[in-house]
């Protein structure tokens, strides 16, 4: 059977009367004086509009040696803008600024900020593109998605129309196969084959215009043959030539209808018939990153607690990088991909916090690692208790040997003892009484932390932040967990993210931003590959269903969540009673709902003691050493290990977008599925950590890639049990076994 690779075929080689100029990604401008050229549009006239000068973010400097962030072309305004619009309309084949070209293509999705900011994807991640495509009259139209790679090569995927037909909705699944900055656009075109075939079939059914139908068919097929010859598609050529020979007016109309409706012939014509009046939309940027930007399992621990002990004098002795190797080994054994370290820098003594966040620390209380800076140094130094840079380098190398990446906290704030306070007082806010403003979230006060002011000396502080990142990258750090990015200017992050991306596209940033939705979205749009999420507080079935739908369908083209089950700051109320079943349920939910999930050490042994009336840990590790017995009971280490094994075995659980929520009438039974190619996983989980639950399950069979009446085998990856399911099933779950993670094996007769 002959095959057509629609993904790689070039539509400008298919015999179209309208030749296309390949669309190349917009070049990043080298300096503010060199605006980025506009990608060339097909049939563009010599007077095509140029990009307006790219405005820089307010008070955001650009180092002379660095490239500026890429921006979309600016929109013209006033009389000049009207002239430009009219010029575009008067130029045949050129799409007007608002997208209504010769073949109108409208409402392209996904799109971020009107195409000014990139769509985000990772290598080989499929995502859906939709658009409205239509034309005047009754002639047929077609549409294609064109991804243009960093080298300027076009990758074309044909779209298909979906119901309801009258809404002119077209869809396609696409993916990019290499990292880099791509572009994406949609092309509408006149479907000469579809128009002829519709008319020919109707006329032959009525036995009218038979000779004309044959003559028009021969003319169309001759162009298709030339096209197929260029590609060397022997099977298509055979089907085309056979149909051409049999399309003769001396045959009966019913026989001719059989000729033009033959499957092989129709497929060949769809692939190689001329496509005319090609009308592209403006290209939008598409940033394709490495897979760790989407998928990974994170484990957080404090190096100072690993090996910490009380000496003979009754004083605490800090753990070190060298004594933390055991946690690296444990994280690798549990199947984690990333180890995340809170700040490892010197800690200030002024207003140092003691146990449980008191203002009266003992002499050996270590202080909060987020109160960065002392006479020993600032963000570019290591706390002397932890070791040296050589020790840190050995730690990172050992992590890499175990298959782990090291994520480091990037907290842009300073203790009153930070060298910046004396060297750069302009980097802080001075109050009317002459004192430097400390951090506040009234009624909370953080006297041990000075926030950074990014407006007094933007050039200086921007360059310093970039220098710090370059330093830690040079020591093997490939991921940064950014503390409270929502308290810093978004345009600062836009500048910094772009600078780092150009120098080190492998580096990933996680935004620790539990804040308003618009701010979380903005941080993702300007370059944060991942963000903390609202998962921590979503416990009811309706909340989980709504949130899963949001992250997998509504925001997945720019926002990638990381589902942390706990953090040093957050001891969720759901876990405050210490019920191990509750810990198991939250781990299963996080590990299966999101391609990235994380846990802070202590979760595996069900640590839960809260501060009274607070969603915080008593005896918080933020303010004291906390060595642990990781072999103590209760313990869910084996479950965590198995969850990470299942995630690695199933591509379906490593993606975000192809997710479907299924129906269970019980309010505490949550059912969803994920699909990646042939890999399909169904998750059924009880949300009740105390009582057993029973429920019917009604599955959306189409979402599973199955027919309505299919019977299929499922294998429970948690228990090893096998079941035979259909569109309806029944489950019984209880605290000791609160979930099924079901791999759909095959259909059965």
XYZ file of C-alpha atoms in Angstrom:
749
model
C 0.000 0.000 0.000
C 1.420 3.368 -0.928
C 1.758 6.044 1.719
C 1.992 9.814 1.744
C 4.032 11.659 4.317
C 1.895 14.765 4.726
C 4.144 15.989 7.511
C 7.128 16.556 5.231
C 5.475 17.355 1.927
C 5.990 20.880 0.579
C 2.841 22.482 -0.778
C 4.878 24.824 -2.960
C 5.935 21.786 -4.991
C 2.474 20.423 -5.727
C 1.789 22.104 -8.999
C -0.098 25.034 -7.495
C -0.505 28.047 -9.687
C 0.437 30.198 -6.707
C 4.025 29.515 -5.746
C 4.987 30.126 -2.128
C 8.095 31.631 -0.650
C 9.195 29.536 2.351
C 8.360 31.225 5.629
C 11.417 31.464 7.905
C 11.477 32.208 11.610
C 11.891 35.857 12.491
C 15.501 36.630 13.302
C 16.368 37.812 16.775
C 17.644 41.337 16.508
C 21.253 41.919 17.506
C 20.702 45.335 18.978
C 18.061 47.956 19.380
C 19.347 49.583 16.202
C 18.738 46.486 14.118
C 14.995 45.645 14.002
C 14.020 42.066 13.241
C 12.981 41.486 9.643
C 9.415 40.410 8.993
C 9.137 36.835 7.660
C 8.435 36.873 3.908
C 4.817 36.178 3.017
C 3.863 34.370 -0.174
C 3.444 36.700 -3.102
C 4.396 39.676 -0.948
C 4.859 42.924 -2.880
C 8.044 44.955 -2.679
C 6.347 47.494 -0.408
C 5.436 44.961 2.280
C 5.362 46.484 5.744
C 8.379 46.261 8.025
C 8.436 45.651 11.727
C 8.093 48.716 13.903
C 11.028 49.381 16.236
C 10.832 46.980 19.139
C 10.138 48.752 22.428
C 12.259 47.594 25.326
C 10.660 46.711 28.647
C 10.343 49.743 30.879
C 13.606 50.366 32.707
C 14.984 47.091 31.379
C 18.559 47.461 30.145
C 20.091 45.478 27.370
C 23.816 44.679 27.559
C 25.620 45.714 24.386
C 26.997 42.244 23.833
C 23.607 40.524 24.185
C 20.756 39.983 21.801
C 17.456 41.612 22.644
C 14.346 39.531 23.176
C 12.353 38.679 20.094
C 9.135 40.607 19.583
C 6.429 40.428 16.975
C 6.135 43.225 14.466
C 4.467 46.337 15.779
C 1.082 47.463 14.482
C 0.857 50.631 12.469
C -1.524 53.316 13.640
C -3.177 56.506 12.450
C -3.145 57.498 8.775
C -0.053 55.410 8.110
C -1.796 52.346 9.477
C -4.844 52.901 7.257
C -2.589 53.241 4.182
C -0.864 50.020 5.104
C -4.156 48.174 5.528
C -5.461 49.406 2.189
C -2.185 48.511 0.507
C -2.444 44.991 1.857
C -6.021 44.673 0.692
C -5.091 45.967 -2.742
C -2.257 43.459 -3.105
C -3.545 40.155 -4.517
C -2.389 37.146 -2.552
C -1.224 39.155 0.443
C -3.174 38.635 3.658
C -4.517 41.800 5.287
C -3.369 42.556 8.785
C -6.476 41.042 10.346
C -6.136 37.733 8.529
C -8.903 37.764 5.953
C -6.895 36.747 2.908
C -8.160 35.317 -0.342
C -9.096 32.197 1.588
C -10.031 33.557 5.033
C -8.306 31.907 8.002
C -9.435 33.188 11.367
C -9.307 32.419 15.101
C -6.110 30.376 15.029
C -5.457 28.604 18.324
C -3.151 28.245 20.204
C -1.829 31.748 20.343
C -0.205 33.722 23.142
C -0.831 37.452 23.479
C -1.939 37.852 19.877
C 1.173 36.114 18.572
C 3.569 38.494 20.307
C 4.829 35.800 22.690
C 5.734 32.170 21.926
C 3.592 29.108 22.147
C 5.510 26.644 24.331
C 6.090 22.990 23.548
C 8.722 20.313 24.064
C 10.329 17.930 21.590
C 7.798 15.468 20.115
C 4.939 16.881 22.181
C 1.728 16.741 20.171
C -0.642 19.675 20.407
C -3.857 20.596 18.658
C -4.181 23.535 16.286
C -7.636 24.862 15.376
C -8.817 27.582 13.017
C -11.887 28.776 11.146
C -11.342 28.375 7.394
C -13.952 29.199 4.753
C -14.535 30.947 1.440
C -17.184 32.466 -0.720
C -19.586 30.312 -2.712
C -19.569 26.543 -2.753
C -16.060 25.604 -3.859
C -14.143 23.400 -1.435
C -11.371 24.684 0.785
C -8.555 23.020 2.682
C -6.177 24.074 5.421
C -2.748 23.109 6.674
C -0.591 23.853 9.676
C 2.959 24.821 8.781
C 5.712 24.535 11.382
C 8.949 26.156 10.283
C 12.003 24.855 12.112
C 15.037 26.898 13.197
C 16.764 26.096 9.890
C 13.864 27.422 7.836
C 12.467 24.005 6.787
C 8.691 23.700 6.486
C 6.816 20.829 8.125
C 3.265 20.655 6.778
C 0.321 18.876 8.384
C -3.094 18.926 6.720
C -6.051 19.901 8.867
C -9.479 18.264 8.801
C -12.893 19.811 9.231
C -14.909 18.805 12.282
C -18.527 18.989 13.344
C -20.618 21.056 13.485
C -19.869 21.597 9.805
C -21.535 24.981 9.576
C -18.992 26.535 11.957
C -16.049 25.942 9.569
C -13.790 24.542 12.294
C -10.574 22.842 11.172
C -8.172 20.891 13.376
C -4.821 19.123 13.254
C -2.398 17.492 15.679
C 1.184 18.647 15.201
C 4.516 18.334 16.925
C 8.079 19.597 16.535
C 10.969 17.164 16.581
C 13.946 19.330 17.572
C 14.630 22.025 20.144
C 14.774 25.643 19.114
C 12.745 28.649 18.066
C 10.191 27.681 15.412
C 7.255 29.506 13.908
C 3.738 28.272 13.250
C 1.121 29.478 10.804
C -2.031 28.156 9.146
C -2.629 28.191 5.403
C -6.035 28.151 3.778
C -6.206 27.054 0.146
C -8.637 26.345 -2.628
C -9.211 22.594 -2.836
C -9.345 21.894 -6.564
C -9.693 18.165 -6.031
C -12.503 18.487 -3.484
C -14.409 20.900 -5.700
C -14.092 18.745 -8.807
C -14.876 15.498 -6.992
C -18.043 16.855 -5.381
C -19.330 18.243 -8.663
C -18.269 15.217 -10.700
C -19.955 12.722 -8.388
C -23.201 14.714 -8.460
C -23.157 15.102 -12.237
C -22.357 11.462 -12.881
C -25.159 10.399 -10.553
C -27.489 12.476 -12.723
C -25.736 11.337 -15.948
C -25.105 14.916 -17.131
C -21.976 16.632 -18.519
C -20.133 13.303 -18.623
C -17.605 14.414 -21.266
C -16.878 17.658 -19.420
C -16.433 15.804 -16.142
C -13.909 13.479 -17.773
C -12.047 16.322 -19.480
C -11.774 18.314 -16.261
C -10.669 15.196 -14.399
C -7.899 14.474 -16.935
C -6.587 18.026 -16.649
C -6.521 17.830 -12.877
C -4.943 14.383 -12.828
C -2.164 15.430 -15.203
C -1.037 18.057 -12.668
C -1.295 15.534 -9.853
C 0.829 13.050 -11.824
C 3.585 15.637 -12.339
C 3.533 16.316 -8.666
C 3.712 12.648 -7.676
C 6.556 12.128 -10.138
C 8.573 14.812 -8.330
C 8.240 12.905 -5.067
C 8.782 9.439 -6.583
C 5.591 8.074 -5.025
C 5.125 4.934 -7.142
C 1.922 3.752 -5.469
C 0.247 7.104 -5.957
C 1.371 7.264 -9.590
C -0.080 3.828 -10.228
C -3.441 4.825 -8.762
C -3.521 8.105 -10.708
C -2.595 6.588 -14.057
C -5.082 3.755 -13.660
C -7.874 6.235 -12.920
C -6.789 8.448 -15.809
C -7.000 5.488 -18.191
C -10.432 4.440 -16.945
C -12.007 7.920 -16.863
C -13.484 7.785 -20.377
C -16.889 9.095 -21.500
C -17.728 5.791 -23.178
C -18.091 4.107 -19.786
C -21.358 4.065 -17.915
C -21.757 6.905 -15.368
C -22.041 4.396 -12.491
C -18.770 2.825 -13.575
C -17.131 6.259 -13.726
C -18.338 6.976 -10.196
C -16.571 3.819 -9.054
C -13.390 5.099 -10.712
C -13.425 8.506 -9.021
C -14.407 7.080 -5.633
C -11.723 4.400 -5.508
C -9.852 4.759 -2.213
C -6.307 4.722 -3.604
C -7.190 7.297 -6.248
C -8.899 9.612 -3.749
C -5.928 9.472 -1.379
C -3.520 10.201 -4.212
C -5.560 13.193 -5.362
C -5.847 14.565 -1.838
C -2.092 14.466 -1.620
C -1.034 15.666 -5.066
C -3.868 17.654 -6.670
C -3.100 21.387 -7.100
C -3.804 23.674 -4.191
C -4.411 27.230 -5.339
C -5.046 30.632 -3.759
C -2.875 29.703 -0.780
C -3.488 32.218 2.018
C -1.185 32.077 5.058
C -1.712 33.680 8.414
C 1.096 35.647 9.989
C 3.624 33.340 11.661
C 3.546 33.114 15.435
C 6.608 32.081 17.469
C 6.822 28.523 18.784
C 9.509 27.706 21.336
C 10.386 24.012 21.519
C 12.306 22.966 24.613
C 13.813 19.793 26.044
C 11.437 17.306 27.620
C 12.455 18.094 31.213
C 10.638 21.401 30.793
C 7.415 19.376 30.771
C 8.143 16.087 32.504
C 10.007 15.264 35.680
C 9.787 14.127 39.298
C 11.269 16.509 41.884
C 12.598 15.800 45.369
C 13.405 18.666 47.757
C 15.714 18.444 50.776
C 17.904 20.676 52.963
C 21.572 19.643 52.788
C 22.202 21.140 56.227
C 19.848 18.568 57.814
C 21.503 15.557 56.179
C 24.053 14.324 58.699
C 23.305 17.132 61.152
C 23.941 16.115 64.756
C 24.478 17.422 68.263
C 28.129 17.370 69.371
C 29.588 16.574 72.768
C 29.007 20.165 73.900
C 25.292 19.911 73.104
C 25.526 22.168 70.063
C 24.181 21.470 66.596
C 26.643 20.616 63.854
C 25.430 21.237 60.301
C 25.228 18.629 57.600
C 27.293 19.193 54.476
C 27.233 18.502 50.755
C 29.366 15.436 51.390
C 27.010 14.111 54.077
C 24.055 14.655 51.704
C 25.083 12.010 49.226
C 22.835 9.530 51.002
C 19.781 11.664 50.076
C 20.967 11.809 46.482
C 21.161 8.023 46.431
C 17.740 7.732 48.049
C 16.158 10.179 45.583
C 17.589 8.228 42.659
C 16.383 4.926 44.147
C 12.874 6.373 44.486
C 12.977 7.267 40.772
C 13.202 11.044 40.990
C 14.732 13.041 38.152
C 15.500 16.326 39.917
C 16.826 17.164 43.392
C 15.995 20.668 44.520
C 18.043 22.482 47.164
C 16.797 25.515 49.072
C 19.307 28.418 49.151
C 22.835 27.244 50.006
C 24.307 30.710 50.568
C 25.564 32.394 53.753
C 22.748 33.379 56.134
C 22.537 36.747 57.860
C 22.552 37.172 61.639
C 20.627 40.464 61.882
C 17.048 39.704 62.934
C 17.782 36.005 62.458
C 14.735 33.828 63.039
C 14.765 31.070 65.635
C 12.746 27.885 65.926
C 9.148 28.201 64.726
C 9.859 31.645 63.273
C 10.569 33.337 66.602
C 12.614 36.523 66.912
C 14.722 35.038 69.716
C 17.115 32.522 68.114
C 19.445 30.338 70.137
C 23.129 30.741 69.478
C 23.245 27.630 67.292
C 19.967 28.160 65.424
C 20.896 28.165 61.724
C 18.409 30.803 60.556
C 16.280 30.804 57.436
C 18.233 29.963 54.240
C 16.132 32.573 52.461
C 17.729 35.353 54.569
C 20.657 35.418 52.168
C 23.929 37.200 52.815
C 26.545 37.706 55.515
C 30.171 38.818 55.765
C 30.939 35.427 54.189
C 29.258 36.560 50.964
C 25.957 36.736 49.149
C 24.263 34.930 46.285
C 27.602 34.024 44.714
C 28.915 32.294 47.835
C 28.299 29.019 49.646
C 27.514 28.801 53.363
C 30.794 27.698 54.963
C 28.995 25.056 57.053
C 27.929 23.259 53.867
C 31.343 23.109 52.250
C 33.237 24.691 49.400
C 32.648 25.071 45.698
C 34.748 21.944 45.193
C 32.415 20.070 47.544
C 29.401 21.402 45.660
C 30.912 20.368 42.325
C 31.436 16.805 43.621
C 27.832 16.794 44.857
C 26.536 17.852 41.437
C 28.765 15.338 39.651
C 27.474 12.519 41.864
C 23.897 13.595 41.164
C 24.586 13.478 37.437
C 26.119 10.015 37.793
C 22.834 8.920 39.353
C 20.781 10.430 36.512
C 19.641 13.400 38.616
C 19.621 17.069 37.707
C 20.281 19.629 40.426
C 17.823 22.475 40.878
C 18.942 25.418 42.978
C 16.801 28.039 44.659
C 17.112 31.529 43.140
C 15.785 33.936 45.755
C 16.245 37.591 44.863
C 16.236 39.089 48.326
C 18.864 39.904 50.911
C 19.457 39.802 54.630
C 20.487 43.068 56.292
C 24.022 41.601 56.344
C 24.245 41.041 52.592
C 27.237 42.724 50.887
C 24.782 44.439 48.536
C 23.392 46.526 51.389
C 26.681 48.438 51.717
C 27.885 48.159 48.127
C 24.591 48.891 46.361
C 22.054 50.535 48.659
C 20.266 51.730 45.505
C 19.122 48.150 44.978
C 16.774 48.467 47.949
C 13.885 50.734 48.913
C 14.625 53.426 51.476
C 11.687 54.594 53.588
C 11.045 58.173 54.645
C 12.773 57.590 57.980
C 15.981 56.586 56.208
C 15.740 52.853 56.959
C 15.684 50.122 54.358
C 12.269 48.523 53.947
C 12.124 44.893 55.014
C 9.679 42.353 53.612
C 6.123 42.487 54.874
C 2.890 40.692 54.162
C 0.796 42.371 56.876
C 0.416 41.315 59.538
C 3.452 39.115 58.805
C 6.853 40.793 59.033
C 10.125 39.390 57.702
C 12.705 41.660 59.339
C 15.479 39.297 58.260
C 14.808 39.936 54.551
C 15.199 43.061 52.406
C 13.283 42.949 49.082
C 15.092 44.102 45.946
C 14.124 47.342 44.200
C 14.354 46.816 40.438
C 13.634 50.409 39.425
C 16.365 52.533 40.996
C 19.259 51.014 39.056
C 17.791 48.553 36.566
C 20.963 48.212 34.542
C 23.001 47.301 37.590
C 20.618 44.851 39.241
C 19.615 43.230 35.949
C 23.231 42.533 35.039
C 24.005 41.266 38.530
C 21.156 38.754 38.376
C 22.365 37.509 35.014
C 25.905 37.176 36.393
C 24.661 35.085 39.317
C 22.801 32.688 37.045
C 25.846 32.333 34.799
C 27.945 31.473 37.847
C 25.731 28.634 39.036
C 25.181 27.321 35.524
C 28.960 27.061 35.231
C 28.852 24.759 38.274
C 26.415 22.320 36.694
C 23.059 23.735 37.787
C 20.535 23.293 34.972
C 17.308 24.143 36.805
C 16.372 27.063 39.034
C 13.402 27.161 41.381
C 12.675 30.889 41.639
C 11.374 32.082 44.982
C 8.374 34.435 44.873
C 8.816 35.670 41.279
C 5.410 37.355 41.484
C 6.930 39.976 43.784
C 9.341 41.098 41.056
C 8.520 42.973 37.817
C 7.292 40.790 34.982
C 9.324 42.757 32.426
C 12.467 41.974 34.433
C 11.733 38.267 34.118
C 10.989 38.674 30.401
C 14.439 40.203 29.908
C 16.278 37.723 32.133
C 14.536 34.621 30.741
C 15.393 35.642 27.187
C 19.030 36.329 28.008
C 19.463 32.939 29.640
C 17.578 31.150 26.879
C 19.903 32.513 24.220
C 23.008 31.513 26.130
C 21.760 28.302 27.750
C 18.566 26.986 26.140
C 18.801 23.858 28.286
C 18.204 25.791 31.525
C 14.753 25.491 33.111
C 13.023 27.863 35.533
C 10.255 26.896 37.970
C 8.142 29.762 39.299
C 7.267 29.404 42.977
C 4.245 31.622 42.635
C 1.118 30.718 44.574
C -0.657 33.880 43.575
C -3.333 35.405 41.369
C -4.096 33.588 38.108
C -3.154 36.499 35.842
C 0.275 36.848 37.411
C 0.917 33.108 37.232
C -0.081 33.155 33.568
C 2.121 36.182 32.828
C 5.182 34.541 34.378
C 4.633 31.470 32.218
C 4.168 33.536 29.082
C 7.444 35.428 29.518
C 9.569 32.324 29.893
C 9.109 30.299 33.093
C 9.001 26.701 31.900
C 7.057 25.511 34.946
C 5.070 26.973 37.791
C 3.814 25.911 41.171
C 0.090 25.264 41.020
C -3.201 25.366 42.873
C -3.191 21.571 43.136
C -2.157 21.762 46.790
C -5.577 23.170 47.698
C -7.729 21.206 45.242
C -9.176 18.261 47.146
C -12.850 17.900 46.182
C -13.797 16.017 43.039
C -15.328 19.034 41.296
C -12.226 21.101 42.045
C -9.889 18.472 40.651
C -11.994 18.000 37.518
C -12.170 21.730 36.838
C -8.458 22.247 37.458
C -7.390 19.283 35.346
C -9.511 20.566 32.469
C -7.979 24.034 32.848
C -4.326 23.000 32.853
C -4.634 20.342 30.150
C -6.833 22.206 27.667
C -7.110 25.913 28.408
C -3.580 26.946 29.377
C -1.347 24.090 28.223
C 0.173 26.099 25.348
C 1.980 28.404 27.771
C 1.614 27.184 31.376
C 3.131 23.912 32.620
C 2.200 23.061 36.214
C 4.344 21.272 38.743
C 2.199 19.473 41.303
C 4.093 19.653 44.598
C 2.264 17.674 47.273
C 3.880 19.718 50.053
C 6.584 22.349 50.560
C 8.547 23.647 53.561
C 5.986 26.490 53.615
C 2.810 24.453 53.109
C 1.530 21.597 55.243
C -1.860 20.979 53.555
C -4.888 20.699 55.792
C -5.862 17.474 53.983
C -2.738 15.857 55.491
C -2.791 17.401 58.957
C -4.218 14.267 60.619
C -1.352 12.095 59.368
C -3.534 9.417 57.739
C -1.152 7.488 55.412
C -4.037 6.869 52.993
C -4.354 10.626 52.543
C -0.641 10.875 51.709
C -1.003 8.001 49.231
C -4.018 9.622 47.544
C -2.270 12.973 47.118
C 0.877 11.343 45.766
C -1.104 9.298 43.220
C -3.071 12.341 42.115
C 0.027 14.519 41.690
C 2.067 11.849 39.904
C -0.665 11.019 37.382
C -2.463 14.327 36.799
C 0.655 16.340 35.979
C 3.730 15.367 33.948
C 5.816 17.198 36.605
C 5.296 16.592 40.279
C 7.345 17.097 43.430
C 7.584 16.370 47.128
C 9.491 17.887 50.021
C 11.388 15.389 52.170
C 9.408 14.065 55.084
C 6.333 13.465 52.952
C 7.395 9.853 52.402
C 7.233 9.257 56.181
C 3.961 11.147 56.503
C 5.213 14.127 58.526
C 2.179 16.160 59.397
C 2.348 18.015 62.725
C 0.971 21.492 62.016
C 1.278 24.793 63.771
C -2.086 25.152 65.546
C -4.636 26.596 63.174
C -2.068 27.055 60.396
C -1.222 25.316 57.116
C 2.398 25.219 58.241
C 4.682 22.641 59.829
C 5.492 22.787 63.488
C 9.239 22.689 64.029
C 9.718 23.892 60.471
C 12.982 22.948 58.816
C 13.187 26.523 57.534
C 14.386 27.568 61.003
C 16.136 24.513 62.444
C 18.056 21.370 61.605
C 15.792 18.390 61.020
C 17.553 15.068 60.524
C 15.033 12.285 59.874
C 14.697 8.549 60.216
C 13.507 7.685 56.722
C 12.880 4.070 57.726
C 10.260 5.026 60.316
C 6.576 4.158 60.047
C 4.186 5.046 58.562
C 6.079 5.043 55.283
C 4.992 5.333 51.646
C 8.463 5.162 50.079
C 7.578 2.012 48.134
C 4.465 3.671 46.695
C 6.418 6.788 45.656
C 9.018 4.574 43.994
C 6.356 2.620 42.131
C 4.631 5.813 40.967
C 7.837 7.106 39.420
C 8.425 3.711 37.764
C 4.939 3.829 36.254
C 5.496 7.385 35.010
C 8.728 6.392 33.266
C 7.079 3.394 31.636
C 4.096 5.304 30.227
C 4.443 8.232 27.811
C 0.767 8.991 28.446
C 1.660 10.151 31.968
C 4.518 12.294 30.650
C 2.229 14.611 28.706
C -0.313 17.235 29.686
C -2.647 17.952 26.806
C -4.400 14.695 25.787
C -6.400 14.263 28.973
C -10.053 13.265 29.348
C -12.273 13.289 32.436
C -14.695 10.372 32.637
C -17.893 9.989 34.630
C -18.347 8.315 37.986
C -21.576 9.069 39.868
C -19.891 8.763 43.280
C -18.728 12.153 44.617
C -15.477 10.681 45.938
C -14.446 8.720 42.845
C -12.366 10.650 40.328
C -11.684 9.147 36.894
C -9.536 10.459 34.063
C -7.427 9.098 31.223
C -4.303 10.145 29.378
C -3.223 9.118 25.902
C 0.057 9.362 23.993
C 0.048 7.484 20.691
C -0.871 3.890 21.456
C -0.236 4.300 25.175
C -3.487 4.804 27.099
C -3.748 5.015 30.894
C -6.941 5.256 32.962
C -6.693 6.495 36.554
C -9.501 5.713 38.991
C -8.953 7.068 42.486
C -10.875 7.417 45.704
C -10.705 10.814 47.363
C -11.828 9.407 50.718
C -8.869 8.415 52.949
C -11.128 6.964 55.670
C -13.901 4.909 54.107
C -14.181 2.447 51.236
C -16.121 3.521 48.146
C -17.917 1.735 45.321
C -18.987 3.232 42.021
C -19.958 2.619 38.444
C -17.654 4.072 35.794
C -18.846 5.388 32.432
C -16.000 5.829 29.937
C -15.688 8.107 26.936
C -14.603 5.357 24.556
C -13.652 7.658 21.675
C -11.171 9.438 23.942
C -9.531 6.069 24.586
C -9.279 5.344 20.873
C -11.951 2.644 21.133
C -15.365 2.004 19.648
C -18.440 2.309 21.834
C -19.025 -1.450 22.146
C -15.363 -2.555 22.454
C -14.323 -4.926 25.208
C -10.731 -4.450 26.291
C -8.149 -5.658 28.797
C -6.640 -3.389 31.457
C -3.650 -4.041 33.680
C -3.420 -2.348 37.084
C 0.112 -0.992 37.348
C -0.228 -0.588 41.116
C -1.383 -4.102 42.061
C -0.560 -6.220 39.009
C -4.205 -7.283 38.612
C -5.850 -7.697 35.193
C -9.451 -6.870 34.337
C -11.720 -6.910 31.326
C -13.612 -3.657 30.863
C -16.104 -2.100 28.501
C -17.807 1.242 28.235
C -19.178 0.668 31.754
C -17.256 -0.785 34.668
C -17.488 -1.151 38.435
C -14.806 -0.329 41.010
C -14.380 -0.929 44.745
C -11.663 1.155 46.433
C -10.584 1.423 50.070
C -7.862 3.271 52.072
C -5.266 0.495 51.771
C -5.800 0.423 47.982
C -7.264 3.788 47.016
C -6.603 3.751 43.265
C -6.229 1.873 39.998
C -3.683 3.031 37.429
C -4.871 1.013 34.452
C -2.908 0.405 31.282
C -5.262 -0.300 28.380
C -3.706 -3.402 26.835
C -5.810 -4.422 23.861
C -9.293 -5.026 22.580
C -10.716 -8.520 22.841
C -13.172 -10.317 20.505
